Amino acid sequence: MSKFAVLGHGVVGSGTVELFLKNKDRINKQSNIDLDLKYILDIRDFPGLPYSDKFTKDINDILNDDEVTIVAEVMGGVHPAYDFVLACLNKGKSVCTSNKELVAKKGAELLKAAKEHGCNFMFEASTGGAIPIIRPLHSCLAANDITAVAGILNGTTNFILTKMITDKMSFADALAMAQRLGYAEKNPAADVEGADACRKICILSSLAFGRHVYPDWVYCEGITELTLEDVSYAENWGGEVKLIGSVKRTEDGKILPMVAPRFVCSGCQLANIDDVFNGVMVFGDGFDQVMFYGRGAGKLPTASAVMGDVIDCAKRTGTDLSLFWEDSEEPDFIEDYQLDTVQMYIRVNNSDKAEIEKLFGEVEYLSREGQPENELAFITPAAAEGSLNAKLEYLGEKVLGKIRVFDM
Ligand code: HSE
């Protein structure tokens, strides 16, 4: 018999309870386990639910109950989630979390605590919602040297971009809809400014390359500067604008993690991932490339990944399932993004082709409906990002926008 507790009864927490109770008999039969839910921790009251008797406001009820061997942490945020998770691990209780901020900021320490106490720290739900990506990376693909990972890692921004592009919905309306559907973070700035995708690329980078990558070390841009004009030029170029989280090994053996909007050509699988869906491409020496796709946010999709971890812990009690990566003190293994070679989409006004070609060389000009006479948009040849940025600085206020071209 395995008993588990759920910390937090918000969107994902209530989804986790709902999914488990709905499928409990099937789960126990098919996994050959005897799993049951004992507690739900939340400071709020939830009267009138069929499982209202399971609520507690005191973490000590869970910590001091030896019957509870698995804890699902779905509260979000670092505090108090970190304190609760560490306390559970220190008591030898396995923890399964959807909390990407917690994993991105404290993952190395929590993995170490789990190892020291003979339990597991699992976080399949932290990245890509329902998509299995953590487990494939550290088990199914474990024989390979991973060279790069890139994907659409935030459902809210992908939903907003889709609504803006296909339904011509305003940014504010699309964001409000994503919030109503339970996709967005409590503070949606974390979605639209790229912090959420950044946490996820930190987790995937740490996992793929074996050293903890902290969010502060990663260059991150969101979609707040993106305009419908940029979207039109992307269409004319033959692609779409997507918020991409990526990491790759560089020639000097460092890694380059980054989050930024990108022009993605329509032939690339990532260009066709719409709505709240996420997609992650992984590149490695043996398997070449694989692609993972599914719902990246939302109540039940995220609950599905949380419960997958809980079931795994219940099935394999006493087994070391946690992956591991080393902590890192300095970002000396992170490449300076300005050294990367990129092609860039640039939109300027009050310039002319002679000035642009003198600066950037042979560019590919783009057009859009309603393009003002004094506006130019173009794709540069590939060059070091630092040198392109120096040219943009020279152009100063003439620059209306710039977006990197995705090239993996
Ligand atoms: N706000 C996140 C997203 C939730 O939109 O992707 C899932 O991590």
XYZ file of C-alpha atoms and ligand atoms in Angstrom:
416
model
C 0.000 0.000 0.000
C 1.371 3.448 -0.963
C -0.270 6.604 0.301
C 0.391 9.975 -1.220
C -0.313 13.583 -0.400
C -0.908 16.532 -2.703
C 0.512 19.918 -1.707
C -1.702 22.629 -3.215
C -5.255 22.488 -4.523
C -4.998 25.056 -7.318
C -5.406 24.298 -11.036
C -2.839 21.476 -11.181
C -3.489 20.213 -7.638
C -7.233 19.845 -8.171
C -6.508 18.229 -11.556
C -4.149 15.729 -9.932
C -6.778 14.724 -7.372
C -9.510 14.589 -10.036
C -7.461 12.447 -12.413
C -6.366 10.055 -9.679
C -9.848 9.580 -8.218
C -11.358 9.125 -11.681
C -8.822 6.485 -12.735
C -7.827 5.025 -9.367
C -9.048 1.480 -10.022
C -7.497 1.354 -13.482
C -4.191 2.778 -12.167
C -3.959 0.271 -9.352
C -4.922 -2.674 -11.538
C -2.721 -1.863 -14.525
C 0.285 -0.837 -12.454
C -0.213 -3.644 -9.963
C -0.032 -1.284 -7.004
C -2.276 -0.236 -4.142
C -2.059 3.561 -4.271
C -4.317 5.916 -2.348
C -4.563 9.627 -1.637
C -4.381 10.500 2.061
C -3.940 14.279 2.378
C -4.331 17.487 0.418
C -2.509 20.497 1.845
C -3.976 23.944 1.242
C -4.494 27.007 3.412
C -7.941 27.517 1.873
C -11.122 25.627 2.769
C -12.805 23.425 0.165
C -16.113 22.315 1.686
C -18.603 20.218 -0.246
C -16.130 18.201 -2.312
C -16.352 14.386 -2.288
C -12.847 14.423 -0.805
C -13.131 17.410 1.579
C -12.143 15.152 4.499
C -8.610 14.847 3.104
C -7.656 18.512 3.519
C -5.145 19.714 6.065
C -3.552 23.100 6.609
C -0.556 21.662 8.471
C 2.418 20.187 6.585
C 3.405 18.343 9.776
C 0.393 16.046 9.370
C 2.050 14.812 6.167
C 5.648 14.916 7.380
C 4.856 12.920 10.517
C 2.666 10.310 8.854
C 4.850 7.315 7.981
C 2.095 5.905 5.778
C 2.667 8.761 3.323
C 5.644 7.791 1.187
C 5.022 9.996 -1.857
C 4.203 13.696 -2.044
C 3.023 15.594 -5.130
C 4.071 19.243 -4.867
C 1.897 21.393 -7.138
C 1.861 24.678 -5.259
C 4.225 26.611 -7.518
C 6.744 29.246 -6.448
C 9.877 28.673 -4.431
C 8.612 29.451 -0.933
C 7.157 27.660 0.922
C 7.322 24.864 -1.687
C 11.106 24.488 -1.293
C 10.908 24.182 2.498
C 8.107 21.615 2.280
C 9.811 19.577 -0.447
C 13.152 19.525 1.346
C 11.455 18.495 4.588
C 9.658 15.645 2.779
C 12.865 14.427 1.116
C 14.728 14.627 4.419
C 12.050 12.334 5.854
C 12.637 9.866 2.997
C 9.378 10.675 1.187
C 9.660 10.844 -2.611
C 8.490 14.105 -4.152
C 6.928 14.568 -7.597
C 6.590 18.182 -8.654
C 5.221 20.308 -11.477
C 7.080 23.324 -10.093
C 9.580 24.446 -12.734
C 10.719 27.466 -10.751
C 11.633 25.194 -7.875
C 13.498 22.712 -10.085
C 15.286 25.447 -12.060
C 16.443 27.239 -8.918
C 16.933 24.384 -6.440
C 17.054 21.198 -8.514
C 20.668 20.189 -7.832
C 20.210 20.560 -4.087
C 16.907 18.665 -4.016
C 18.258 15.837 -6.166
C 21.163 15.515 -3.732
C 18.786 15.461 -0.752
C 16.716 12.723 -2.418
C 19.825 10.611 -3.023
C 21.026 11.054 0.538
C 17.684 9.928 1.942
C 16.990 6.994 -0.370
C 13.975 8.547 -2.056
C 13.228 10.209 -5.400
C 12.778 13.758 -6.646
C 10.755 13.645 -9.861
C 9.630 16.504 -12.101
C 8.224 15.232 -15.391
C 5.403 17.805 -15.103
C 7.807 20.718 -14.767
C 8.560 20.890 -18.496
C 6.224 20.471 -21.437
C 3.049 19.802 -19.423
C 1.756 16.384 -20.469
C 4.697 15.643 -22.786
C 7.076 12.946 -21.551
C 10.451 14.684 -21.972
C 12.318 14.427 -18.658
C 12.135 10.642 -18.471
C 13.049 10.071 -22.149
C 16.037 12.399 -21.793
C 17.467 10.666 -18.756
C 16.501 7.093 -19.533
C 15.389 6.273 -23.101
C 18.077 8.505 -24.669
C 20.683 7.948 -21.936
C 23.123 6.141 -24.239
C 23.673 9.237 -26.354
C 25.709 12.378 -26.304
C 23.033 15.081 -26.458
C 24.154 18.004 -28.610
C 21.106 20.276 -28.595
C 17.532 20.687 -27.394
C 15.091 23.226 -28.781
C 11.407 23.751 -28.473
C 8.256 25.621 -27.743
C 8.172 25.362 -23.974
C 5.462 27.775 -22.927
C 1.843 27.004 -23.726
C 0.505 30.443 -22.828
C 2.710 32.372 -25.256
C 2.160 29.837 -28.014
C -1.585 30.137 -27.416
C -1.343 33.955 -27.542
C 0.732 33.887 -30.746
C -1.708 31.489 -32.397
C -4.715 33.614 -31.437
C -2.990 36.797 -32.638
C -1.927 35.264 -35.947
C -4.926 33.169 -36.922
C -7.818 34.934 -35.162
C -6.299 38.459 -35.223
C -7.101 38.634 -31.507
C -5.377 41.330 -29.474
C -2.507 40.370 -27.170
C -4.524 41.380 -24.080
C -7.612 39.365 -25.083
C -5.531 36.287 -25.927
C -3.712 36.501 -22.600
C -6.992 36.871 -20.699
C -8.305 33.756 -22.461
C -5.131 31.803 -21.568
C -5.628 32.837 -17.943
C -9.275 31.714 -17.980
C -8.232 28.348 -19.390
C -5.715 27.866 -16.565
C -2.625 27.974 -18.788
C -0.928 31.111 -17.487
C 1.221 31.479 -14.387
C -0.186 33.315 -11.344
C 1.808 36.274 -12.587
C 1.556 35.973 -16.392
C 4.598 38.217 -16.793
C 6.555 34.996 -16.233
C 4.962 33.614 -19.416
C 5.078 36.621 -21.713
C 8.521 37.839 -20.609
C 10.022 34.392 -21.116
C 10.881 33.490 -17.494
C 8.751 30.336 -17.550
C 10.342 29.053 -20.763
C 13.715 30.027 -19.304
C 13.149 27.850 -16.225
C 12.221 24.963 -18.510
C 15.283 25.319 -20.735
C 17.387 25.459 -17.550
C 15.910 22.114 -16.479
C 16.452 20.537 -19.917
C 19.989 21.972 -20.128
C 20.928 20.678 -16.679
C 19.527 17.287 -17.576
C 21.128 17.074 -21.025
C 24.552 18.396 -20.060
C 24.871 17.287 -16.426
C 25.473 20.618 -14.675
C 22.919 22.878 -13.042
C 22.077 25.860 -15.229
C 20.554 28.691 -13.176
C 17.953 30.998 -14.790
C 20.031 34.124 -14.099
C 22.718 32.783 -16.405
C 20.454 32.447 -19.421
C 19.778 35.151 -22.024
C 16.006 35.528 -22.107
C 13.558 37.548 -24.202
C 9.789 37.161 -24.198
C 7.119 38.144 -26.701
C 6.179 41.546 -25.286
C 8.042 43.483 -28.010
C 6.599 41.418 -30.822
C 4.274 43.252 -33.236
C 1.731 42.160 -35.844
C 4.056 43.750 -38.431
C 6.781 41.268 -37.446
C 4.265 38.449 -37.773
C 3.329 39.628 -41.301
C 6.953 39.780 -42.391
C 7.500 36.275 -40.998
C 4.604 35.051 -43.157
C 6.106 36.733 -46.227
C 9.457 35.071 -45.450
C 7.710 31.684 -45.259
C 7.334 30.945 -41.594
C 6.000 31.931 -38.207
C 7.234 33.655 -35.103
C 7.543 31.277 -32.145
C 9.015 31.663 -28.665
C 11.834 29.145 -28.641
C 13.833 27.820 -25.705
C 17.038 26.255 -26.919
C 20.380 24.965 -25.769
C 23.275 23.638 -27.801
C 26.830 22.589 -27.237
C 29.235 25.046 -28.825
C 32.512 24.315 -30.597
C 34.561 25.254 -27.540
C 32.698 22.705 -25.403
C 30.517 25.204 -23.571
C 26.725 25.307 -23.836
C 24.505 28.098 -25.067
C 21.028 28.150 -23.494
C 18.676 30.898 -24.655
C 15.017 31.923 -24.791
C 13.875 34.279 -27.527
C 11.250 34.684 -30.224
C 12.473 33.217 -33.511
C 11.469 33.204 -37.143
C 10.761 29.502 -37.726
C 10.418 28.400 -41.356
C 7.213 26.549 -42.196
C 9.155 23.396 -43.108
C 10.303 23.016 -39.488
C 8.080 20.890 -37.282
C 8.073 23.577 -34.589
C 6.338 26.039 -36.940
C 3.257 23.844 -36.996
C 2.811 23.632 -33.238
C -0.107 25.864 -32.354
C -2.376 26.776 -29.501
C -1.363 25.546 -26.033
C 0.696 22.708 -27.503
C 4.430 22.434 -26.877
C 7.036 20.640 -28.959
C 10.585 19.713 -28.066
C 13.275 18.576 -30.495
C 16.282 16.733 -29.095
C 19.481 16.089 -31.053
C 22.066 13.447 -30.170
C 24.787 11.314 -31.695
C 23.067 7.932 -31.775
C 19.414 8.707 -32.415
C 20.034 11.830 -34.578
C 16.842 13.682 -33.664
C 13.535 13.051 -31.938
C 10.521 15.242 -31.450
C 8.090 15.342 -28.528
C 4.687 16.965 -28.848
C 1.631 17.488 -26.679
C -0.355 19.831 -24.476
C 2.121 22.030 -22.657
C -0.132 23.489 -19.980
C -3.523 23.061 -18.365
C -5.103 21.269 -15.461
C -5.405 17.643 -16.562
C -2.451 17.491 -18.990
C -0.116 18.647 -16.220
C -1.858 16.393 -13.696
C -1.214 13.482 -16.056
C 2.546 14.021 -15.810
C 2.434 14.502 -12.028
C 0.499 11.264 -11.581
C 2.877 9.425 -13.911
C 5.703 10.221 -11.507
C 3.616 9.334 -8.448
C 2.722 5.955 -9.986
C 6.362 5.318 -10.909
C 7.427 6.006 -7.319
C 4.687 3.709 -6.002
C 5.624 0.927 -8.426
C 9.298 1.080 -7.664
C 9.522 1.930 -3.985
C 13.123 1.698 -2.809
C 14.519 2.105 -6.333
C 16.689 5.078 -7.242
C 14.670 6.642 -10.067
C 16.014 10.164 -9.742
C 18.298 11.406 -12.396
C 21.239 13.432 -11.232
C 23.206 16.488 -12.215
C 26.020 18.332 -10.526
C 25.556 21.705 -8.941
C 27.578 24.509 -10.500
C 28.946 27.608 -8.829
C 29.996 29.690 -11.815
C 28.533 30.125 -15.306
C 31.963 29.481 -16.815
C 30.488 26.748 -19.032
C 27.816 29.042 -20.503
C 28.725 30.582 -23.874
C 28.326 34.308 -24.487
C 25.330 34.514 -26.845
C 26.968 37.407 -28.707
C 29.505 34.916 -30.096
C 26.818 32.758 -31.668
C 26.387 32.873 -35.436
C 22.845 33.842 -36.404
C 20.750 35.206 -39.208
C 18.512 38.018 -38.073
C 15.254 39.566 -39.226
C 15.484 43.334 -38.861
C 12.839 46.012 -39.386
C 13.917 49.628 -39.760
C 12.450 52.940 -40.793
C 13.999 56.064 -42.313
C 16.895 54.097 -43.743
C 17.513 52.982 -47.340
C 18.769 49.924 -49.173
C 22.192 51.474 -49.764
C 22.737 52.000 -46.032
C 21.412 48.528 -45.157
C 23.541 46.721 -47.760
C 26.635 48.698 -46.799
C 26.166 47.556 -43.206
C 24.854 44.015 -43.588
C 25.870 42.914 -47.108
C 23.495 40.908 -49.270
C 20.203 40.810 -47.366
C 16.845 39.223 -48.258
C 14.144 41.910 -48.321
C 10.646 41.114 -47.057
C 7.348 42.836 -47.702
C 3.937 43.076 -46.095
C 0.533 44.493 -46.891
C 0.375 48.146 -45.949
C 4.155 48.474 -45.686
C 4.974 52.186 -45.288
C 7.376 53.646 -47.843
C 9.982 54.472 -45.228
C 10.007 50.947 -43.743
C 12.402 48.148 -44.692
C 12.448 44.601 -43.371
C 15.099 42.068 -44.236
C 16.968 38.924 -43.213
C 20.714 39.321 -42.733
C 23.334 36.817 -43.803
C 24.639 34.677 -40.925
C 27.084 36.557 -38.706
C 28.225 36.713 -35.096
C 25.362 38.149 -33.069
C 27.724 40.656 -31.460
C 28.655 42.136 -34.838
C 24.979 42.366 -35.892
C 24.131 44.074 -32.612
C 26.912 46.630 -33.156
C 25.351 47.501 -36.524
C 21.913 47.788 -34.937
C 23.378 50.125 -32.361
C 24.772 52.257 -35.189
C 21.287 52.437 -36.744
C 19.909 53.495 -33.342
C 16.306 54.676 -33.349
C 15.794 53.613 -36.954
C 15.492 50.023 -35.679
C 11.892 48.966 -35.070
C 12.468 45.307 -34.389
C 14.817 42.347 -34.586
C 14.175 38.623 -34.297
C 16.656 35.799 -34.639
C 16.099 33.093 -37.271
C 15.798 29.545 -35.893
C 18.336 27.246 -37.514
C 18.567 23.869 -35.750
N 2.294 28.826 -17.710
C 2.873 27.624 -18.182
C 2.711 27.555 -19.698
C 2.206 26.457 -17.519
O 1.896 28.324 -20.216
O 3.411 26.801 -20.358
C 2.822 25.117 -17.824
O 4.137 25.039 -17.335
